[in-house]
Coordinates of C-alpha atoms in Angstrom, one line a residue:
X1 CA 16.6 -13.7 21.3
X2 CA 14.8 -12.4 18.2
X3 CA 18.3 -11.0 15.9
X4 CA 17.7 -8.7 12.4
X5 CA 20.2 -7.1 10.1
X6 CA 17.6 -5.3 8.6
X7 CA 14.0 -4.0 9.0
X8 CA 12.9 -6.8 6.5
X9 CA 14.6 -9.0 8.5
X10 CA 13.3 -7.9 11.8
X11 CA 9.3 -7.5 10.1
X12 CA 9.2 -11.2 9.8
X13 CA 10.2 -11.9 12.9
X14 CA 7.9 -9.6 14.3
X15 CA 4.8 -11.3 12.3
X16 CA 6.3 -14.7 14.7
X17 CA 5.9 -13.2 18.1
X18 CA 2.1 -14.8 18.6
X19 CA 3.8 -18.3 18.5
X20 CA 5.3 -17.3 22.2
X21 CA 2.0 -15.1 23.1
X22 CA 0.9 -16.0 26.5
X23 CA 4.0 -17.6 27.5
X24 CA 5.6 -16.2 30.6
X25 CA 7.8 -18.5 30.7
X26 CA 9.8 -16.8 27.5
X27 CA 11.4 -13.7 27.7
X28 CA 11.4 -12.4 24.2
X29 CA 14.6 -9.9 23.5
X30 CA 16.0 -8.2 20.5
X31 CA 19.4 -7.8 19.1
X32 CA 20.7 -5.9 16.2
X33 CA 23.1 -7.8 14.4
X34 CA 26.0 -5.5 12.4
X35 CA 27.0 -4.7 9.3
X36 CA 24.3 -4.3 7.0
X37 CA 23.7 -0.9 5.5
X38 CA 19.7 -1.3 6.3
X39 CA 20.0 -0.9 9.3
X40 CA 18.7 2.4 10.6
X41 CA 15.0 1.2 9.5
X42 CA 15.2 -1.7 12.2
X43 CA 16.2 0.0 14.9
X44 CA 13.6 2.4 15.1
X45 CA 11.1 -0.7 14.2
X46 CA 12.3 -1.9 17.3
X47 CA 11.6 1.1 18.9
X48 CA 8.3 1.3 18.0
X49 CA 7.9 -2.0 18.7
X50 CA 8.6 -1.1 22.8
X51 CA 11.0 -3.9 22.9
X52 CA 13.8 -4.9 24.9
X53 CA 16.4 -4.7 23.2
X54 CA 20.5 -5.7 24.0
X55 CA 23.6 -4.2 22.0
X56 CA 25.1 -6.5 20.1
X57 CA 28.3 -6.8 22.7
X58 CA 26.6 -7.5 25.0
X59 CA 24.6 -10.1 23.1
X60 CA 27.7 -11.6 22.2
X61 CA 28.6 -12.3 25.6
X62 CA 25.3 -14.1 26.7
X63 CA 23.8 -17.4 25.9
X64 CA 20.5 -17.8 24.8
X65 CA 18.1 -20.9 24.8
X66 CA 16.7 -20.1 21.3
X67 CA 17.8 -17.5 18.6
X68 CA 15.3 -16.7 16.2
X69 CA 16.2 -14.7 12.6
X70 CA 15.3 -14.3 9.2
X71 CA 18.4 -14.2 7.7
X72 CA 21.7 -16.3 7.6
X73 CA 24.1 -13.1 6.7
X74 CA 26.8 -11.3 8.9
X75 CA 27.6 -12.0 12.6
X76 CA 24.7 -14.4 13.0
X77 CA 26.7 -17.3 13.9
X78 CA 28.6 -15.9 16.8
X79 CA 25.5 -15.5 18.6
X80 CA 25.7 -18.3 21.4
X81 CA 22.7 -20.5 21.5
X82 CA 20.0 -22.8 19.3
X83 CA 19.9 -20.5 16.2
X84 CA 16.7 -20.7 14.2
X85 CA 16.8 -19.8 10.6
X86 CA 13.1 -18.2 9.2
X87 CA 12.8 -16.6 5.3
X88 CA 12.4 -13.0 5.0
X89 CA 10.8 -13.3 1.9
X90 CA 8.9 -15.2 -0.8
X91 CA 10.1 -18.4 -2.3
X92 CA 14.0 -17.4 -3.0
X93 CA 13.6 -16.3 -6.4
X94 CA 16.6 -13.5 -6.5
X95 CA 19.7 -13.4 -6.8
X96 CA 22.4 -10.3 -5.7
X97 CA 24.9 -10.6 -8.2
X98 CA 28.6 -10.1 -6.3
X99 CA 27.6 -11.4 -2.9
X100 CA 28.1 -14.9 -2.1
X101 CA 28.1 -17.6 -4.5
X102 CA 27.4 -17.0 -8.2
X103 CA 24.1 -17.3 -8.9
X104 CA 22.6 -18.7 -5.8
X105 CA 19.2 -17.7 -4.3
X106 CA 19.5 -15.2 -1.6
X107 CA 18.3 -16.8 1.9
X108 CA 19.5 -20.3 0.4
X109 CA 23.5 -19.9 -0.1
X110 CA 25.4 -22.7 1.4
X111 CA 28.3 -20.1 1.9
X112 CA 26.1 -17.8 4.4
X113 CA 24.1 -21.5 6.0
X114 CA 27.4 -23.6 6.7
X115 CA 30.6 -22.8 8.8
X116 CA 33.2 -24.9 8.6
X117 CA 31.1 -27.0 6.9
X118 CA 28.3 -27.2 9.7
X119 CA 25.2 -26.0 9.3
X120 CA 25.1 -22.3 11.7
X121 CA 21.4 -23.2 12.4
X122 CA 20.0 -26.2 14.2
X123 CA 16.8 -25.5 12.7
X124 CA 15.6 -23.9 9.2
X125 CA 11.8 -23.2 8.7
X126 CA 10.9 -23.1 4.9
X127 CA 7.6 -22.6 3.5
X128 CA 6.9 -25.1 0.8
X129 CA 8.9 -28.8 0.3
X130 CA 10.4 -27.5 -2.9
X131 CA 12.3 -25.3 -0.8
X132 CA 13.9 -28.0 1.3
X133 CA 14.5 -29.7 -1.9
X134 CA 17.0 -27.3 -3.4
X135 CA 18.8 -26.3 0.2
X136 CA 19.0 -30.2 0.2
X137 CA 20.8 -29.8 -3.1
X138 CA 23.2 -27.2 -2.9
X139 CA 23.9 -27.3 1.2
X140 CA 22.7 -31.0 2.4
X141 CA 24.2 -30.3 6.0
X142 CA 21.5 -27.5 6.3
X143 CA 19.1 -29.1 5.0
X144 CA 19.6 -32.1 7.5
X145 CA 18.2 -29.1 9.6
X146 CA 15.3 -28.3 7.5
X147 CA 11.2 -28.5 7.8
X148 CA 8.3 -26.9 6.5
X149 CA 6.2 -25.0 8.2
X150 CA 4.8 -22.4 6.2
X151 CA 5.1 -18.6 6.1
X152 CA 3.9 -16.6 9.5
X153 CA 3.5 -13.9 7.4
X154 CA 1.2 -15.1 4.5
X155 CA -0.5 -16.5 8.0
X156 CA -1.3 -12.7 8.6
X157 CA -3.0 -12.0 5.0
X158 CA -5.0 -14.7 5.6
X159 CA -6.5 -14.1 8.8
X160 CA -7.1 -10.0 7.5
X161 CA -8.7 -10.7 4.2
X162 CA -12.1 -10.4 5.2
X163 CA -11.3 -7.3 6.6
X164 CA -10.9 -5.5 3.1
X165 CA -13.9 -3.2 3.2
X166 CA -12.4 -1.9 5.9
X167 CA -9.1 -0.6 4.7
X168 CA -10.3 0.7 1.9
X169 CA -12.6 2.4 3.7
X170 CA -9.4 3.9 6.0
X171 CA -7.7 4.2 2.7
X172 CA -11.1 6.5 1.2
X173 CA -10.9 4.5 -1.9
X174 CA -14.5 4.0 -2.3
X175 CA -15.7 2.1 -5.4
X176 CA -12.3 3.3 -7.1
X177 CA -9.8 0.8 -8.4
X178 CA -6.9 0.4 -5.8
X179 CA -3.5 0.0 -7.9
X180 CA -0.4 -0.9 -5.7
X181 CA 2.5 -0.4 -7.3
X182 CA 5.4 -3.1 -5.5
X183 CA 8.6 -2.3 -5.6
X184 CA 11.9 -4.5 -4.3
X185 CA 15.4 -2.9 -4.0
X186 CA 18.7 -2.8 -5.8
X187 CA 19.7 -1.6 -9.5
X188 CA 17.0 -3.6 -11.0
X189 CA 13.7 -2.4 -8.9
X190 CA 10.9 -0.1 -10.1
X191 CA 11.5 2.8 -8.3
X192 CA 15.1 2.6 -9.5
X193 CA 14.5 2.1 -13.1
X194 CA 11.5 4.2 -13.6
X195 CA 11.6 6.3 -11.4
X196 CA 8.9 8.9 -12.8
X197 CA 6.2 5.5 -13.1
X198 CA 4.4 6.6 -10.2
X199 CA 4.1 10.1 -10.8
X200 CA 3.0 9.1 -14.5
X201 CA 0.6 7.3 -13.2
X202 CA -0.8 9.3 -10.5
X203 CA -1.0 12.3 -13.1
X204 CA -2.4 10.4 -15.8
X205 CA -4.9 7.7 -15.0
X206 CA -8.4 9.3 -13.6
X207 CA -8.5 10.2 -10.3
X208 CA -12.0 9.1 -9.6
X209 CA -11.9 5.9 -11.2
X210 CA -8.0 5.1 -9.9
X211 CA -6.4 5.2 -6.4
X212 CA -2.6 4.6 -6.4
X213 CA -0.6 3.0 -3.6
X214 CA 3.4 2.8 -3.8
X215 CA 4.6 -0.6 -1.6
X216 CA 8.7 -0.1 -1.0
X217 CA 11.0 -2.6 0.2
X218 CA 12.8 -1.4 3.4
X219 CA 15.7 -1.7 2.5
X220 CA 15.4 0.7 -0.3
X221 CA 13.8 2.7 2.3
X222 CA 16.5 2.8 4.6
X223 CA 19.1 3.8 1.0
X224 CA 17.3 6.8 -0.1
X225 CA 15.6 7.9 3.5
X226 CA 12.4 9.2 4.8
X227 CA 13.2 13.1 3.9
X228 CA 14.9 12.5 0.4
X229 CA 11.9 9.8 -0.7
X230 CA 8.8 12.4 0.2
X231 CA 11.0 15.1 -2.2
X232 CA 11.4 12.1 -5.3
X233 CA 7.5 11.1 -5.0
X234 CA 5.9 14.8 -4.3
X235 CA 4.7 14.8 -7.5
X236 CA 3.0 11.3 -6.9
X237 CA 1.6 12.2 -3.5
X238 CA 0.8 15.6 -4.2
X239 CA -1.3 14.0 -6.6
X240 CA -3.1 11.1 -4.1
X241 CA -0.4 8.7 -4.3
X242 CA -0.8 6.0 -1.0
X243 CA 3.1 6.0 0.7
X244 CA 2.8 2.2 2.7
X245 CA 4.5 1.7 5.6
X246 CA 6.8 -1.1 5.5
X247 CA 5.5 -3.1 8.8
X248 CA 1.9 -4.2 8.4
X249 CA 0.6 -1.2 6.2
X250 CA 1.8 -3.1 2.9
X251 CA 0.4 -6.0 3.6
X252 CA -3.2 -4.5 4.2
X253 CA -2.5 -2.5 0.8
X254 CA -2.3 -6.0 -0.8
X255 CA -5.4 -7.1 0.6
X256 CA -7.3 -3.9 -0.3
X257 CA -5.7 -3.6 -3.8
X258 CA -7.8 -4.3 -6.9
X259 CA -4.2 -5.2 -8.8
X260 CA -0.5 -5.1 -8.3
X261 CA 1.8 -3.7 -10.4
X262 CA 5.1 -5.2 -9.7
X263 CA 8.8 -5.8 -10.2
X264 CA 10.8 -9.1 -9.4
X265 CA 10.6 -8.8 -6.0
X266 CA 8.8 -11.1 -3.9
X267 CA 5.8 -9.0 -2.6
X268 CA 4.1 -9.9 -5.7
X269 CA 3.8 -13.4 -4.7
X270 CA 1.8 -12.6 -2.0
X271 CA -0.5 -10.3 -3.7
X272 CA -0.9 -13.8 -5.9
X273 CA -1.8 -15.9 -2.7
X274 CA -4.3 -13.4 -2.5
X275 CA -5.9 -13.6 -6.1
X276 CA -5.1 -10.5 -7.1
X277 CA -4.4 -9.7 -10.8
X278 CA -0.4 -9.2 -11.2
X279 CA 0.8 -6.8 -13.9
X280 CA 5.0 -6.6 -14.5
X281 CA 7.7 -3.4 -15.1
X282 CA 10.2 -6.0 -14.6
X283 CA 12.5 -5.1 -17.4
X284 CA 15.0 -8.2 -16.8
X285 CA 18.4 -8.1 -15.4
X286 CA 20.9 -10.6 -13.5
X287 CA 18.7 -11.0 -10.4
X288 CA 15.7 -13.4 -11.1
X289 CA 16.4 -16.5 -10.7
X290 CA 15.1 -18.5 -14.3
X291 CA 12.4 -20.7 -13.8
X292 CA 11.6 -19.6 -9.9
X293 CA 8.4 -18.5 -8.9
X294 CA 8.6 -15.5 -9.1
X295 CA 9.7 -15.2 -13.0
X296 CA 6.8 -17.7 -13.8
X297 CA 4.4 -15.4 -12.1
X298 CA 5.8 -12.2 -14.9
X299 CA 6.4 -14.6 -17.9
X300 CA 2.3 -14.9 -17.0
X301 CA 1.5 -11.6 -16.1
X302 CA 0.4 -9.2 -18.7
X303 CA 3.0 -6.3 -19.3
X304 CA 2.2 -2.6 -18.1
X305 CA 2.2 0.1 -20.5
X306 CA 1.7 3.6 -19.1
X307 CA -0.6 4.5 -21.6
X308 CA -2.3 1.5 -22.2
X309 CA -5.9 0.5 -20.1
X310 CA -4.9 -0.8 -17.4
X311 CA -7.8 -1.3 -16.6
X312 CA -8.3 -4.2 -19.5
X313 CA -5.3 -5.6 -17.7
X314 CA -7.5 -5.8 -14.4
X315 CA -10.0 -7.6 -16.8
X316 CA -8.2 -10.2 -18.2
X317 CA -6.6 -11.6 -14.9
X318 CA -8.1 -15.2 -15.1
X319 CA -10.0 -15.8 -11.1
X320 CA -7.6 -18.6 -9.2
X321 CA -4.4 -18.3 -11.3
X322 CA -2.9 -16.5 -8.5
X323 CA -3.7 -18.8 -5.2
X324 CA -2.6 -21.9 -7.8
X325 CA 0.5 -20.8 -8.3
X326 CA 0.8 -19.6 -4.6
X327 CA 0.3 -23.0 -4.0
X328 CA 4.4 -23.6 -5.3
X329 CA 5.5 -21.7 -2.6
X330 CA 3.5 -21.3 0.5
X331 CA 2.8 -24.8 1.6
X332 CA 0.9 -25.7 5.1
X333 CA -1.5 -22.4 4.4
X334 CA -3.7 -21.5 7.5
X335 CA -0.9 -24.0 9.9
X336 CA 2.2 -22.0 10.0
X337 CA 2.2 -20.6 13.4
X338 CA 1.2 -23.9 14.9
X339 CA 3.7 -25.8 13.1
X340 CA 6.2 -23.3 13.8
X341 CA 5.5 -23.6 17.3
X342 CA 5.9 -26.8 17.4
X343 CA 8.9 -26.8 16.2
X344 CA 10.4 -23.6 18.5
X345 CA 9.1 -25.1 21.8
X346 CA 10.6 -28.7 21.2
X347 CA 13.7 -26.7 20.9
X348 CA 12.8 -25.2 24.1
X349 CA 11.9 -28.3 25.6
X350 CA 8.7 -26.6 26.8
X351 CA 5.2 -27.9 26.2
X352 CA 3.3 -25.0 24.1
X353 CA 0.8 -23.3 26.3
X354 CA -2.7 -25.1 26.5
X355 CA -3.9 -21.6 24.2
X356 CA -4.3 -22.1 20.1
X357 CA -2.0 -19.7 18.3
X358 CA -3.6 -17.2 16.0
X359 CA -2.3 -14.9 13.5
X360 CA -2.7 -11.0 14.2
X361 CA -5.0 -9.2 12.2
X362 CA -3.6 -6.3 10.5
X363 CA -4.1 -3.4 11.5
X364 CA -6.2 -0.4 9.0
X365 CA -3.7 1.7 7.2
X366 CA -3.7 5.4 7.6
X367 CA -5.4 7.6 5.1
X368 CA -3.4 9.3 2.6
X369 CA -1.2 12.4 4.2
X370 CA -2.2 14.4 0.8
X371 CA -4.9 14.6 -1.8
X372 CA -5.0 17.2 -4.8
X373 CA -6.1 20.3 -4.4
X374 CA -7.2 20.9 -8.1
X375 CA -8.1 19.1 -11.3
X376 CA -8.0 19.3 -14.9
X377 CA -11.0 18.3 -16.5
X378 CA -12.6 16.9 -19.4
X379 CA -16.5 17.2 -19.8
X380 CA -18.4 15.0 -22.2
X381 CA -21.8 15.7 -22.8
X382 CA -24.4 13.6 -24.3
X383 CA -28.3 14.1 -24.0
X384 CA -28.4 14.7 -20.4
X385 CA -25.7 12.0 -19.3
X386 CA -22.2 14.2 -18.5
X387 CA -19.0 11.9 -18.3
X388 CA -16.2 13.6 -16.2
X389 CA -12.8 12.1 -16.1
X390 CA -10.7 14.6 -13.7
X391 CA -7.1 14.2 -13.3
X392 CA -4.5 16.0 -10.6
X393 CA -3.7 19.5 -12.3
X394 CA -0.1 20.0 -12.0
X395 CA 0.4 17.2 -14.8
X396 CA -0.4 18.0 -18.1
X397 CA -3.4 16.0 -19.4
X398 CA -5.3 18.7 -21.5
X399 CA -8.7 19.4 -19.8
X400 CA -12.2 21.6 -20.6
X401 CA -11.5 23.4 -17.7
X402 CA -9.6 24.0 -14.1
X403 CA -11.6 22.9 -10.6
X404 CA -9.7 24.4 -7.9
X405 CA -10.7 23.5 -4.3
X406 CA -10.8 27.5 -2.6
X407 CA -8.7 28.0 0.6
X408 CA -6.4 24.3 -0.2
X409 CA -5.3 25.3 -3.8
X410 CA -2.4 27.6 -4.3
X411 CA -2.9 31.5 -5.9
X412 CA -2.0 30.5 -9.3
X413 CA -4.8 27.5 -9.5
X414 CA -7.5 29.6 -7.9
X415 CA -6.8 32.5 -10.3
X416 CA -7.3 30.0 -12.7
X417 CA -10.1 28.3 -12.1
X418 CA -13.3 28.2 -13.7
X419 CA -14.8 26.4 -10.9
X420 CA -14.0 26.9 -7.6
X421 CA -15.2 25.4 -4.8
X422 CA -15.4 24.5 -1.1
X423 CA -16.2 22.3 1.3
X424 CA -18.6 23.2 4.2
X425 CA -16.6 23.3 7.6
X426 CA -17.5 22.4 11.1
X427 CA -15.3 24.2 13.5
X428 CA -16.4 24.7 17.0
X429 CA -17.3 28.3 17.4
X430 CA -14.6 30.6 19.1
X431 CA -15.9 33.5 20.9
X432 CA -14.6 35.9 18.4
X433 CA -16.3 33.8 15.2
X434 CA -16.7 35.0 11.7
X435 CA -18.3 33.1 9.5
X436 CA -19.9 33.3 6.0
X437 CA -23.3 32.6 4.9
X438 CA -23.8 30.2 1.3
X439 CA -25.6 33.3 -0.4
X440 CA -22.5 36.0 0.5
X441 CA -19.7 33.1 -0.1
X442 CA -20.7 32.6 -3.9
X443 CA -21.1 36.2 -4.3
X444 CA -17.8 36.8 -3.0
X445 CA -15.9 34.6 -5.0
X446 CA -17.5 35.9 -8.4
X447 CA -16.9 39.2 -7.5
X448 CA -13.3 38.8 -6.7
X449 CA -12.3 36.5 -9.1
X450 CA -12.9 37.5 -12.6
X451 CA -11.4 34.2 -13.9
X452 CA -13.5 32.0 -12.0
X453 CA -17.2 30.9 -13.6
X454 CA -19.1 28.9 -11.2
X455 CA -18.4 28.6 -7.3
X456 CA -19.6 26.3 -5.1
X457 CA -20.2 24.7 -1.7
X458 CA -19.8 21.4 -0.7
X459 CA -22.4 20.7 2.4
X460 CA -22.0 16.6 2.3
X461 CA -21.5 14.0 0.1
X462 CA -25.4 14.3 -1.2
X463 CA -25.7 17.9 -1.0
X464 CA -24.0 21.4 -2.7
X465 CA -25.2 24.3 -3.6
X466 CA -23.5 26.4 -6.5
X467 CA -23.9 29.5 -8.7
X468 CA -23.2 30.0 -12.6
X469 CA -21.6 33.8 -12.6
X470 CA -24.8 36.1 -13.6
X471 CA -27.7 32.8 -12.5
X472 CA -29.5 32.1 -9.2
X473 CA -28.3 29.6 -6.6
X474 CA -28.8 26.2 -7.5
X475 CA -29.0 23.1 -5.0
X476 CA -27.7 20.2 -6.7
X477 CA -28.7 17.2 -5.3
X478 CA -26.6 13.7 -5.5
X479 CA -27.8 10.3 -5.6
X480 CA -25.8 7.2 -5.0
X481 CA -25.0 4.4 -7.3
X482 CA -26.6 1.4 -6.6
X483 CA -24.9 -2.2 -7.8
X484 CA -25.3 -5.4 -7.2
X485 CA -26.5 -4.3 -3.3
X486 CA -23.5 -1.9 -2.9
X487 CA -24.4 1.5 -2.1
X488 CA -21.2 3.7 -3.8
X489 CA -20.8 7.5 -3.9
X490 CA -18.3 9.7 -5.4
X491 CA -16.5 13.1 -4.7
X492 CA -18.9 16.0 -4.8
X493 CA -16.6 17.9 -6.2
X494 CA -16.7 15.7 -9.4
X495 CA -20.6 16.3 -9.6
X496 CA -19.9 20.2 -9.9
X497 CA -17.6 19.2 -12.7
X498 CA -20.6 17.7 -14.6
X499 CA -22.7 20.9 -13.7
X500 CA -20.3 23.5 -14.5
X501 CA -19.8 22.1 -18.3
X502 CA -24.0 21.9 -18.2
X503 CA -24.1 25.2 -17.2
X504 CA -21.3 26.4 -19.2
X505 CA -23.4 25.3 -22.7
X506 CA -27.1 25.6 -21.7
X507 CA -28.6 28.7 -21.3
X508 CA -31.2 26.5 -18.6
X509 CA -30.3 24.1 -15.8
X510 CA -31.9 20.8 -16.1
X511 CA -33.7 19.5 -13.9
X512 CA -32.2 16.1 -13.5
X513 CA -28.8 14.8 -15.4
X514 CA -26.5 11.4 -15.2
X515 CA -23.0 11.6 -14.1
X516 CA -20.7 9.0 -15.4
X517 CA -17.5 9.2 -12.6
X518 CA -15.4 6.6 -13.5
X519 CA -17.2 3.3 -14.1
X520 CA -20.5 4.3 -12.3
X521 CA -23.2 6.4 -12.6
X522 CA -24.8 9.2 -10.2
X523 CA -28.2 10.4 -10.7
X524 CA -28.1 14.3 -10.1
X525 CA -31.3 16.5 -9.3
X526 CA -31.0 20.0 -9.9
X527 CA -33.1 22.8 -9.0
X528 CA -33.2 26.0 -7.5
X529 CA -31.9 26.9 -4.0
X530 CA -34.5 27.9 -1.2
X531 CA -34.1 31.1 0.9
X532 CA -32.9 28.8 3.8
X533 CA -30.5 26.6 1.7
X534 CA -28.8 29.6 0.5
X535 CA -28.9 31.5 4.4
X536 CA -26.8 28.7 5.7
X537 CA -23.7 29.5 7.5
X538 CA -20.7 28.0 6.4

């Protein structure tokens, strides 16, 4: 019987399930223990999980060979059976201030792991000795109890992190810097004490040298809801912001991120098993735990300020720090599962199956759900080298000019627009079909709208053609960056940034110019359109 309060609770346990795969011997069921408030968010994990699951009365009447959970809390003890105690989280640095005793690490409170003064669990898995150390010293019943055996789900980032390229590559973050902003729950998280941070920084840093993600603790998803958190952040996703999901998705985030922005909650301390350069918001508060992991990981951390360069931040993160101080709290790295088998089937009085236990890869995350639909940008021209730095338009970084993507952006935008463009599409044909050629499109759109002062097509990633209001059809051309082997490209709507403020101060289009996007360069060919370049349909 796997038995969650919460979805956080019930994520762990699902990231133990491979220890029984193959097994069927074991017949794995799910019970939702009550009284938590976070609940809603595991019961449709379960759901999606296609589990069997039993209400909790009639869980109550059974007994079970082996109860498995990942938190001490609530009804757990009436649950009839060997109860197994797992973390749901990192190394027991908070504290909820009210619940339990005063100033005792969540997951480690003698008053939640001892009944009557027995231990409720005849066995606790903890991830490094230290752990078993302090249970030992504030509840030494439970810790008679105790072993190490790692943490299943560090087990899980570990087995996916040579499949970054590939979630980034779901994620469409190309050679852009990956930001994940990590937020825990309660009074003293990010999201509730600066609330407008990720809209901030979704506005304000450049969109094609930045991609934000947003990581969310489930139980603060549960609080605020589905509906209610999509209204708060539609500034942030409107403007390319990454939403995680809280099974799996997060975890891949970490992997793919290029740094973490963080709070006190624990998320961070994977992100540090990974090496990943940790910058804090944590403004203090009653909940971190003085001298636990996780506040030696911010007294290190360099602070965030929104208008400061992050990206020196990103810089100055020092290779290994991270994985060293990992090393404090996720002991047995790369042997959890098999210890924790171990440990279950002896329980069991089984013999594991003759089969080695592997953690699951995680699976890619989904693309973002929205992407902005116009920019505000700022041109810099020097020689023939053109730096563009675009950011989403509904903030209000001042800009050069307006790019508004034609048929996505709203009226006002394309009214406003001194470039407008599109991108090529390729619909199947209908037998009523209508279609536009390149030639009649980019006369169209200068006709009808006066504002607008180049217009554009997007045919690929390497290839647009657009037209300067009273010039001739120009092909622009776009070249990769080449680094170190990689092969990167950039949006090609960014490129027809660079041309529009050529165009816009030259009386002649070059015939070659340099695009600085972000931290690269592109190498841009330019030169008049061919009678069957500007025939093609679109």
């Amino acid at each position: 019987m796997f038995a969650a309060r919460s979805a956080i609770a019930l994520n762990r346990l699902l990231d133990v399930l491979p220890v029984f795969a193959g097994d069927d011997r074991v017949e794995r069921l799910f019970t939702l223990i009550p009284g938590s408030e976070f609940h809603v968010e595991a019961l449709t994990s379960i759901e999606r999980a296609h589990a069997r699951m039993i209400p909790w009365d009639r869980a109550r009447e059974r007994s079970f060979d082996l109860i498995v959970a990942s938190s001490p809390k609530g009804m757990f003890r009436l649950l009839r059976g060997r109860r197994v105690l797992l973390p749901h989280g990192a190394a027991f640095s908070k504290t909820i201030p009210g619940e339990g005793s005063e100033g005792s690490a969540s997951g480690l409170d003698p008053v939640y792991l001892l009944h009557n003064g027995r231990a409720v669990a005849a066995f606790h898995g903890l991830a490094h000795p230290d752990q078993v150390r302090h249970l030992n010293s504030v509840a030494p019943r439970a810790a008679e109890r105790a072993a190490v055996v790692g943490d299943p789900t560090l087990e899980r980032l570990l087995a996916s992190r040579t499949h970054r390229d590939r979630y980034r590559s779901s994620l469409g973050t190309g050679a852009r810097s990956l930001v994940v902003m990590a937020s825990t729950w309660g009074p003293e998280s990010l999201l509730q004490r600066r609330p407008r941070l990720p809209a901030d920084l979704a506005t304000r840093l450049p969109h094609d040298a930045y991609q934000l993600a947003l990581v969310l603790h489930p139980n603060a998803r549960s609080e605020i809801g589905g509906f209610d958190l999509a209204q708060r952040l539609a500034p942030a996703l409107d403007a390319g912001l990454v939403l995680g999901e809280p099974y799996e998705e997060w975890a891949a985030l970490l992997i793919a991120a290029d740094a973490v922005i963080t709070d006190h909650g624990s998320t961070a301390l994977y992100a540090a098993a990974l090496d990943r350069p940790i910058i804090g918001v944590y403004d203090g508060g009653d909940e971190l735990i003085p001298g636990s992991p996780m506040a030696e990981l911010l007294d290190r951390a360099p602070r965030l300020e929104v208008e400061g360069d992050l990206q020196a931040a990103i810089r100055g993160h020092v290779p290994g720090s991270g994985p060293r101080l990992a090393e404090s709290v996720f002991a047995e790295q790369g042997r959890a599962l098999e210890l924790l088998r171990q440990e279950l089937y002896e329980l069991l009085g089984l013999t594991p199956p003759a089969i080695q236990v592997t953690a699951r890869v995680l699976p890619a995350p989904s693309p973002p759900v929205r992407a902005p639909v116009a920019f505000a940008a700022r041109t810099y021209i020097n020689g023939f080298q053109v730096r563009v730095e675009r950011r989403p338009a509904h903030g209000d970084a001042p800009a050069h000019h307006l790019a508004a993507e034609f048929g996505v952006a709203g009226e006002r935008l394309i009214q406003s627009a001194g470039l407008l463009y599109r991108r090529a599409e390729h619909s199947p044909e209908s037998v009523y079909g209508l279609a536009w050629t390149v030639e009649a499109w980019l006369a169209d759109v200068l006709e009808n709208f006066p504002g607008c002062r180049t217009a554009a097509v997007i045919m690929s990633p390497s290839l647009s053609l657009t037209r300067r209001r009273g010039g001739p059809i120009l092909t622009v051309s776009i070249g990769p960056c080449r680094e170190d082997g990689r092969i990167m490209r950039t949006d090609p709507a960014a490129i027809l940034s660079a041309v529009h403020a050529w165009l816009s101060s030259h009386p002649d289009p070059p015939a070659a110019i340099t695009c600085e996007i972000g931290p690269y360069s592109f190498p841009v060919r330019i030169s008049p359109a061919t009678a069957e370049e500007a025939a093609r349909v679109l």
